[in-house]
Short mmCIF file of C-alpha atoms in Angstrom, two decimals:
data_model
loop_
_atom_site.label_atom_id
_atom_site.label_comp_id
_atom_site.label_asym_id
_atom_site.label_seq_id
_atom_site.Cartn_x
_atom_site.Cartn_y
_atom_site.Cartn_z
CA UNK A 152 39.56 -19.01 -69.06
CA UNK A 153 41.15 -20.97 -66.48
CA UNK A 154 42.44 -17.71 -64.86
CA UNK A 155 38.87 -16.23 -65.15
CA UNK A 156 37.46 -19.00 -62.90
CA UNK A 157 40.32 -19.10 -60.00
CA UNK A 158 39.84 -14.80 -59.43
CA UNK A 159 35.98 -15.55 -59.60
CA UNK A 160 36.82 -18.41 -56.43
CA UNK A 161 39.31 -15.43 -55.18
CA UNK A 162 36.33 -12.59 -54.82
CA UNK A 163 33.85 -15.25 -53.35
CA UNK A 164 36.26 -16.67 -51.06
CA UNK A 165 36.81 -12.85 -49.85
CA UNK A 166 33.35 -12.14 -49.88
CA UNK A 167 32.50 -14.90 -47.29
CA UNK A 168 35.18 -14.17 -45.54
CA UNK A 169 33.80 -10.71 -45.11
CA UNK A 170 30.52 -11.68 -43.92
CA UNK A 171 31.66 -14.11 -41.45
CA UNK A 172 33.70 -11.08 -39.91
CA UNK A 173 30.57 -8.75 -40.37
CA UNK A 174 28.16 -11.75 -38.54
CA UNK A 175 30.66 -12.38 -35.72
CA UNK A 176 31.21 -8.20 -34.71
CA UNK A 177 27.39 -7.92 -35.21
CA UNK A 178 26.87 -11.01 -32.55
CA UNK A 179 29.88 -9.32 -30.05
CA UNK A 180 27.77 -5.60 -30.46
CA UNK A 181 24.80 -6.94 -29.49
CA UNK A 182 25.77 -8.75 -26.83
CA UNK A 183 27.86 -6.30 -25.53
CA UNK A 184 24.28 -4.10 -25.42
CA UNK A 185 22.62 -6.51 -24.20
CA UNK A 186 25.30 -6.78 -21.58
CA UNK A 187 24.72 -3.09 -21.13
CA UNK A 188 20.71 -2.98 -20.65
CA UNK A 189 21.15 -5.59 -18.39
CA UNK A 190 20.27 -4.78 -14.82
CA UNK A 191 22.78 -4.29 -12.16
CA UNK A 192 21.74 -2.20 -9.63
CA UNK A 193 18.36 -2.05 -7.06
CA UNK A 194 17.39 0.92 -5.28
CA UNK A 195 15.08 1.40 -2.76
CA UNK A 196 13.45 3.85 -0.19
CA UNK A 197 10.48 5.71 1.54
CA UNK A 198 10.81 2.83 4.11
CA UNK A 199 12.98 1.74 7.39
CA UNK A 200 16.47 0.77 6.41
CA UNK A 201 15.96 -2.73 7.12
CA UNK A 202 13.09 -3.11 5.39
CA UNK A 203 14.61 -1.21 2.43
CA UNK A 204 17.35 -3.58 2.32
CA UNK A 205 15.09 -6.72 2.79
CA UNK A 206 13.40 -5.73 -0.05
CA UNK A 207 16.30 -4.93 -2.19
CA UNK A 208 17.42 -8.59 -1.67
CA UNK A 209 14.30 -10.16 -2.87
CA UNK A 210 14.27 -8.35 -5.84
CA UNK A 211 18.43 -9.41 -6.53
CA UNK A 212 16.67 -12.67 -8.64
CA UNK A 213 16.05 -9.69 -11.76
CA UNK A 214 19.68 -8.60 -11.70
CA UNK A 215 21.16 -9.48 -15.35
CA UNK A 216 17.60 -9.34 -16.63
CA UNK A 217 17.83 -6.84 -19.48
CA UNK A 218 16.02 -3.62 -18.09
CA UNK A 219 13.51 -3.94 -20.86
CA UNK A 220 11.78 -7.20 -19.74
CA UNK A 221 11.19 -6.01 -15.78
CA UNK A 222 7.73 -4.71 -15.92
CA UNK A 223 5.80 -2.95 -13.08
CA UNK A 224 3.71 -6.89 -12.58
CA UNK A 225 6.40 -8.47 -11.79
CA UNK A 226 7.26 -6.50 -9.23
CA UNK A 227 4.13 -6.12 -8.31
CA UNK A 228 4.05 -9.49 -7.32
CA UNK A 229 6.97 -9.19 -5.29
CA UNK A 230 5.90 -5.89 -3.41
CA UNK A 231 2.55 -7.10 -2.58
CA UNK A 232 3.25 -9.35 0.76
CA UNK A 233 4.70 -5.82 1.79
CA UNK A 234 0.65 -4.78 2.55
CA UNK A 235 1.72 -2.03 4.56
CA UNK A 236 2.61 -0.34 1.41
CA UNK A 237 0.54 2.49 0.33
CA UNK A 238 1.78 2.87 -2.92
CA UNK A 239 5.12 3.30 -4.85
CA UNK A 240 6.83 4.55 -7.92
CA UNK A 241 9.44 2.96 -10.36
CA UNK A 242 12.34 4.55 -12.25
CA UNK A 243 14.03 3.06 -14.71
CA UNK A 244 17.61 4.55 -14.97
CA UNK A 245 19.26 3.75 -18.27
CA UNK A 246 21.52 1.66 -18.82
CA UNK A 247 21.40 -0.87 -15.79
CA UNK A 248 19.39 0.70 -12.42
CA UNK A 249 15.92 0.25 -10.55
CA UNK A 250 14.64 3.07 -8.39
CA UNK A 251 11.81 1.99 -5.94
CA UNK A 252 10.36 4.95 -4.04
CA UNK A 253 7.80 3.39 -1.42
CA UNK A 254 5.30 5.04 0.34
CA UNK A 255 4.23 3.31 3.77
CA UNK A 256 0.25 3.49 4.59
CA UNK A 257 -0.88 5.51 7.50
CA UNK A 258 -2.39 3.32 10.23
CA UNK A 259 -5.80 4.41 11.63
CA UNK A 260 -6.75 2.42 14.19
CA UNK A 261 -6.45 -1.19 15.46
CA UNK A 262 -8.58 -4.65 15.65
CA UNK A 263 -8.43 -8.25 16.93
CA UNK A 264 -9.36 -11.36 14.37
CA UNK A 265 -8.37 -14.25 15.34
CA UNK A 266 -6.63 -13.40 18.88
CA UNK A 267 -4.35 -11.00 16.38
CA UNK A 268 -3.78 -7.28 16.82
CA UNK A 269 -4.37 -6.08 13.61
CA UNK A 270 -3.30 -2.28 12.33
CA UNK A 271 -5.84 -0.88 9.80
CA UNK A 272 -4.40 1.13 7.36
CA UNK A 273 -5.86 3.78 5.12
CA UNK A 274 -4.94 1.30 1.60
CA UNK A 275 -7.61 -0.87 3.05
CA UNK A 276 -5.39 -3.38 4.54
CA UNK A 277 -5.45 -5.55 7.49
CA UNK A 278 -1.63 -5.45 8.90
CA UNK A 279 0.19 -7.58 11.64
CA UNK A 280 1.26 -5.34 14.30
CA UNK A 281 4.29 -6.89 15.42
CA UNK A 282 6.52 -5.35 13.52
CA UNK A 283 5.35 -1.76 14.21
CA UNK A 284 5.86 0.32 17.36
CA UNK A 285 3.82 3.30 18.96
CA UNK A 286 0.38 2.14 17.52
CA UNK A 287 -0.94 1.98 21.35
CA UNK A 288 -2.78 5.35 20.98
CA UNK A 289 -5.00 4.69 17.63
CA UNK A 290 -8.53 3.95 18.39
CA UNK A 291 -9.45 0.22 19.00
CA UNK A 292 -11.95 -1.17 16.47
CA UNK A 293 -14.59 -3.89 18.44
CA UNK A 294 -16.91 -6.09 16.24
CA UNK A 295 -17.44 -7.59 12.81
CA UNK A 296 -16.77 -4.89 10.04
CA UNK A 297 -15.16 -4.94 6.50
CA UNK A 298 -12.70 -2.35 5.54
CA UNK A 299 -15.37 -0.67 3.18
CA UNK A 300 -17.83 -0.33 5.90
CA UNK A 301 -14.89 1.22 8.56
CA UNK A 302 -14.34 3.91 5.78
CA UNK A 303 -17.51 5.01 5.48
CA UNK A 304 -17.95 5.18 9.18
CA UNK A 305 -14.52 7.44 8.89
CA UNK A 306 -15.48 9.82 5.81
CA UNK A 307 -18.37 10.91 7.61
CA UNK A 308 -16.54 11.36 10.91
CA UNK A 309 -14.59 13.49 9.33
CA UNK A 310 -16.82 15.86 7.67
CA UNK A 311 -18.90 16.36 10.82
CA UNK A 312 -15.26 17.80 12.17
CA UNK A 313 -15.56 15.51 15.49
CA UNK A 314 -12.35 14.74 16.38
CA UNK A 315 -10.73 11.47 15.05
CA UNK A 316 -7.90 11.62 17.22
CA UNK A 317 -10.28 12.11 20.45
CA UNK A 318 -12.00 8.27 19.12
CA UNK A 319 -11.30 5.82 21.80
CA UNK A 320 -12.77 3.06 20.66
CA UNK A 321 -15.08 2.03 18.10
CA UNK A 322 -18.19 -0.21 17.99
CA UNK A 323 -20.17 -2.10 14.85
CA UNK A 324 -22.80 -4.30 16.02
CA UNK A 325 -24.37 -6.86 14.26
CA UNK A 326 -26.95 -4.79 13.32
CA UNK A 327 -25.03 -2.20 11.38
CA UNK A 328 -25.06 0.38 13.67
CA UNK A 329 -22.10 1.80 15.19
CA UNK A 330 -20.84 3.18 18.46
CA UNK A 331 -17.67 5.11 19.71
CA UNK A 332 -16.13 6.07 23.02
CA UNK A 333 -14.09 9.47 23.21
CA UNK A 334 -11.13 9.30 24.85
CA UNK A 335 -13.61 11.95 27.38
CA UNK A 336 -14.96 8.88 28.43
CA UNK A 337 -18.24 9.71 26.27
CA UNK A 338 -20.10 7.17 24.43
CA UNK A 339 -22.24 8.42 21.21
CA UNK A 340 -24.64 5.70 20.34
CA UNK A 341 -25.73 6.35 16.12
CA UNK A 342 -28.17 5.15 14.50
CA UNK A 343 -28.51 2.76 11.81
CA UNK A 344 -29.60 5.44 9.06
CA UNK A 345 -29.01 8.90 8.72
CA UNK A 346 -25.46 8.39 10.29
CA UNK A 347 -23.94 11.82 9.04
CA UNK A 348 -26.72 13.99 10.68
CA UNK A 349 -26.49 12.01 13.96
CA UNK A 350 -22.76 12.94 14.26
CA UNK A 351 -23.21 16.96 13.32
CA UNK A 352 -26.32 16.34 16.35
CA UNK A 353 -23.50 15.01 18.60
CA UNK A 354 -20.36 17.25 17.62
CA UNK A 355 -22.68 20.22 18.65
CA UNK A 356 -23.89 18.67 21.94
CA UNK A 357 -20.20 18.17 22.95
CA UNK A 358 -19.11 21.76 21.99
CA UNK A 359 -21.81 22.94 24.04
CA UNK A 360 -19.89 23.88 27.98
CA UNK A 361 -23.08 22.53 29.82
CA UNK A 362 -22.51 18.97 28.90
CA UNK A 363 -22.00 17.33 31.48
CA UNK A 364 -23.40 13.43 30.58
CA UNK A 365 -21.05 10.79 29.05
CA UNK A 366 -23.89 9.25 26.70
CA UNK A 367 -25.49 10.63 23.93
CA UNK A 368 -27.88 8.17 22.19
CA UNK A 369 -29.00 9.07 19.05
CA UNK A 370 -30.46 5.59 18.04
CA UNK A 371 -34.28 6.92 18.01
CA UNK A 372 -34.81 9.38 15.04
CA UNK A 373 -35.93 12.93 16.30
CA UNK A 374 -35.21 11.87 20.28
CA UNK A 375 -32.36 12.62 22.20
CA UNK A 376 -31.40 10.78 25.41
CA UNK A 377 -28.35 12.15 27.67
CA UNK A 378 -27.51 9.85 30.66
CA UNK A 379 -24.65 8.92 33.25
CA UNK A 380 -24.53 4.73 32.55
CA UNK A 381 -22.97 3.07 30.23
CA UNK A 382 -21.77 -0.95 29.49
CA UNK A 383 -18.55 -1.69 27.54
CA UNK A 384 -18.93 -3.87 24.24
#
């Protein structure tokens, strides 16, 4: 009876033991994944070198995050002071790398608010101009306008096919009409309403060989006035 007891002590005494060693190589295997799936290197491009690598050094805070907790808001949240951005895509290359593939925004013309240069870009976003070179030539924006309002003035630019890249200047007035100034030294004058129909008016008047003005108001609905004077903004 006696000996029945001690082998009963024997096989529980073996079967702890065998847990404990199961426990402890389960704990070591998953933290050796984890160690895996943890993060380790950042990639990214579409961008100036510099920039690419000032990026990849804010982001160096998620490196030993396991690649399952970095989700596209938080770096969202680190991208976004970048607003020159247009958009960008993220990889995820198993076990431990990041792929960032940026897309820059194309700038369309340029504004002053608050004695700044500004850079308008086609994401909708006002942009410091210091850092960017060989903006000189994109049409300077004059007045008080929100990015909504410059992008309808553009969308039906371009379907009346005058020439964006001929725009000189640009003009909103208080009263939400807008001007421009080709770089022909013409000035169209639109008017409030109807804007679309004004331009196809004026994209046929400078086509035609015989003009020979450098105004074309169009403010008046159904009258056309050509003349040789105009006063900057």
């Amino acid at each position: 009876m006696h000996q029945q007891k001690d082998k009963k002590k024997y096989f529980l005494f073996l079967f702890l033991i065998l847990v404990l060693l199961s426990s402890t190589n389960n704990q070591k295997f998953m933290e050796q994944k984890s160690s895996i799936l943890d993060l380790k290197s950042i990639k990214v491009s579409g961008l100036d070198n510099s920039t690419n690598a000032e990026i990849e050094d804010n982001l160096n805070f998620l490196k030993n995050t396991n690649m399952f907790f970095i989700n596209k808001e938080i770096l969202d949240d680190q991208l976004k002071k970048y607003n020159f951005i247009e958009y960008y895509n993220i990889f995820k290359l198993y076990p431990s790398t990041i792929e960032l593939k940026l897309q820059k925004t194309k700038f369309l013309a340029r504004t002053i608010k608050n004695d700044e240069t500004l850079l308008i870009g086609s994401n909708g976003k006002f942009i410091n101009s210091i850092n960017f070179n060989n903006t000189e030539k994109l049409p300077m924006v004059f007045g008080k306008f929100t990015p909504e309002k410059f992008f309808y003035f553009k969308n039906a630019l371009t379907k009346s096919n005058l020439d964006y890249d001929n725009i000189k200047e640009i003009f909103f007035f208080q009263s939400g009409r807008i001007d421009i100034k080709n770089k022909n030294n013409i000035l169209i004058k639109f008017p409030l309403l109807n804007l679309y129909d004004a331009m196809l008016i004026a994209e046929k008047i400078i086509i035609n060989g015989k003009f020979k003005n450098n105004i074309i108001d169009l403010r008046v609905a159904n009258q056309l006035i050509l003349s040789n004077e105009w006063k900057k903004f």
